Coordinates of N, CA and C in Angstrom, one line a residue:
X1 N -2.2 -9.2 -11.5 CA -2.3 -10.1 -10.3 C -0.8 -10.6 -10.0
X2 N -0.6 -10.2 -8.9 CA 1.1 -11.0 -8.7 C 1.0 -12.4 -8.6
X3 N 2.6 -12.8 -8.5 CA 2.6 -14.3 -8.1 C 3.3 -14.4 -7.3
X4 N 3.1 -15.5 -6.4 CA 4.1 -16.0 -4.8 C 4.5 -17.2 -5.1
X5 N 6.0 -16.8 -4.8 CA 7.0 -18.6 -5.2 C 8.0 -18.0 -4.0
X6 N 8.8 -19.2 -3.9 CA 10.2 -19.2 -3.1 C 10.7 -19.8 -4.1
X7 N 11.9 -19.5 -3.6 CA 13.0 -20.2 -4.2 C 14.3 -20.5 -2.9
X8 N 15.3 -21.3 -3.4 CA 16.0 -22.5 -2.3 C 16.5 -21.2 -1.2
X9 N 16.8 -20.4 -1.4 CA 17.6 -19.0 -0.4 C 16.5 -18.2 -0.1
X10 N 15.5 -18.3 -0.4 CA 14.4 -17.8 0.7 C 14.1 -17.9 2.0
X11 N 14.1 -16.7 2.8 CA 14.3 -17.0 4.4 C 13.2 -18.1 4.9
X12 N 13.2 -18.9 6.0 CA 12.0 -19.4 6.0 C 10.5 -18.4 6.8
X13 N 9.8 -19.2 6.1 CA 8.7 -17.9 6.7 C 8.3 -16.9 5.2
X14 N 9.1 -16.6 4.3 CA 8.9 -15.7 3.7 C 8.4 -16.4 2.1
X15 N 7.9 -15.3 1.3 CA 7.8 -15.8 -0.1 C 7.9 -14.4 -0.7
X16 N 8.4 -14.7 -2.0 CA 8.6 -13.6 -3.3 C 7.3 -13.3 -3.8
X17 N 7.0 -11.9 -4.1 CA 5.6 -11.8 -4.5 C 6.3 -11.2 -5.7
X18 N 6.0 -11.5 -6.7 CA 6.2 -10.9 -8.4 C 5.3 -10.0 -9.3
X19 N 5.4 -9.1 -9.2 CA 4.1 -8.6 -10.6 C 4.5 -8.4 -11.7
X20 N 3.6 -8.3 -12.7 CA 4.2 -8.5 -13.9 C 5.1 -7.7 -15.0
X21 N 4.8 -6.2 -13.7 CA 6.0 -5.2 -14.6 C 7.5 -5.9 -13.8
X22 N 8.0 -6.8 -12.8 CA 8.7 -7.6 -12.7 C 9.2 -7.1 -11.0
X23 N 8.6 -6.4 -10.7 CA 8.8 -5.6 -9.4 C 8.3 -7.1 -8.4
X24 N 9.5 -6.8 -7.1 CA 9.9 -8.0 -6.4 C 9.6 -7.5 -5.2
X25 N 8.6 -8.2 -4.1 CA 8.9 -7.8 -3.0 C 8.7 -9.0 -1.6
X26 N 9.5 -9.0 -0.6 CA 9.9 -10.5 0.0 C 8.7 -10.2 1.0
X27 N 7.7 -10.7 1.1 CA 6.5 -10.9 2.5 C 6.6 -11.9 3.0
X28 N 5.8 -11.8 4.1 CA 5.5 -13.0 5.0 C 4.0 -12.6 5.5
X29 N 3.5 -13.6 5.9 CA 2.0 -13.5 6.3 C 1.8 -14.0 8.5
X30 N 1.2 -13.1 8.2 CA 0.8 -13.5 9.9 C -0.3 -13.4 9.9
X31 N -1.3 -14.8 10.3 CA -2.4 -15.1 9.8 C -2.5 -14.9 8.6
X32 N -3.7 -14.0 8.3 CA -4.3 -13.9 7.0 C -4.0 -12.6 6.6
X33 N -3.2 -12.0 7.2 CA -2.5 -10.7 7.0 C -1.1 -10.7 6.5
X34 N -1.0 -9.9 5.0 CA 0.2 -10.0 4.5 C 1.3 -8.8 4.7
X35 N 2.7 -9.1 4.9 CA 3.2 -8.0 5.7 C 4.4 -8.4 4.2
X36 N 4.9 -6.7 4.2 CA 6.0 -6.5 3.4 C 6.9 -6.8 3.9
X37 N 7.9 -7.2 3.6 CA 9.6 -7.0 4.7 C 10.4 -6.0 3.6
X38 N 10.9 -6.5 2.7 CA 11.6 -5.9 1.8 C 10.9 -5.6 0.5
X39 N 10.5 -4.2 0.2 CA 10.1 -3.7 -0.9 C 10.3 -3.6 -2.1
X40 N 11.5 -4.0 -2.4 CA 12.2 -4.1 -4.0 C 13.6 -5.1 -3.9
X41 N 13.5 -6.1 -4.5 CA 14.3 -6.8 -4.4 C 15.5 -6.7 -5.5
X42 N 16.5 -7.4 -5.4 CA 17.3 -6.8 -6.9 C 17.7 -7.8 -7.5

């Protein structure tokens, strides 16, 4: 199960989703729908 955090340089709007093989990817939700923006973060 991933986890969702921000951190201070996170766009507004967006959150980090983390899984635990450590794979990063920046979403944002509209409504109850979650949308990728950036797929791999580094």
């Amino acid at each position: 199960m991933p986890v969702y955090y921000r951190l201070p340089d996170t766009p507004d709007g967006h959150h980090i989703k983390e899984y635990a093989s450590g794979l990063r990817q920046l979403v944002r939700f509209v409504g109850v729908e979650e949308q990728v923006v950036k797929y791999s973060l580094a």
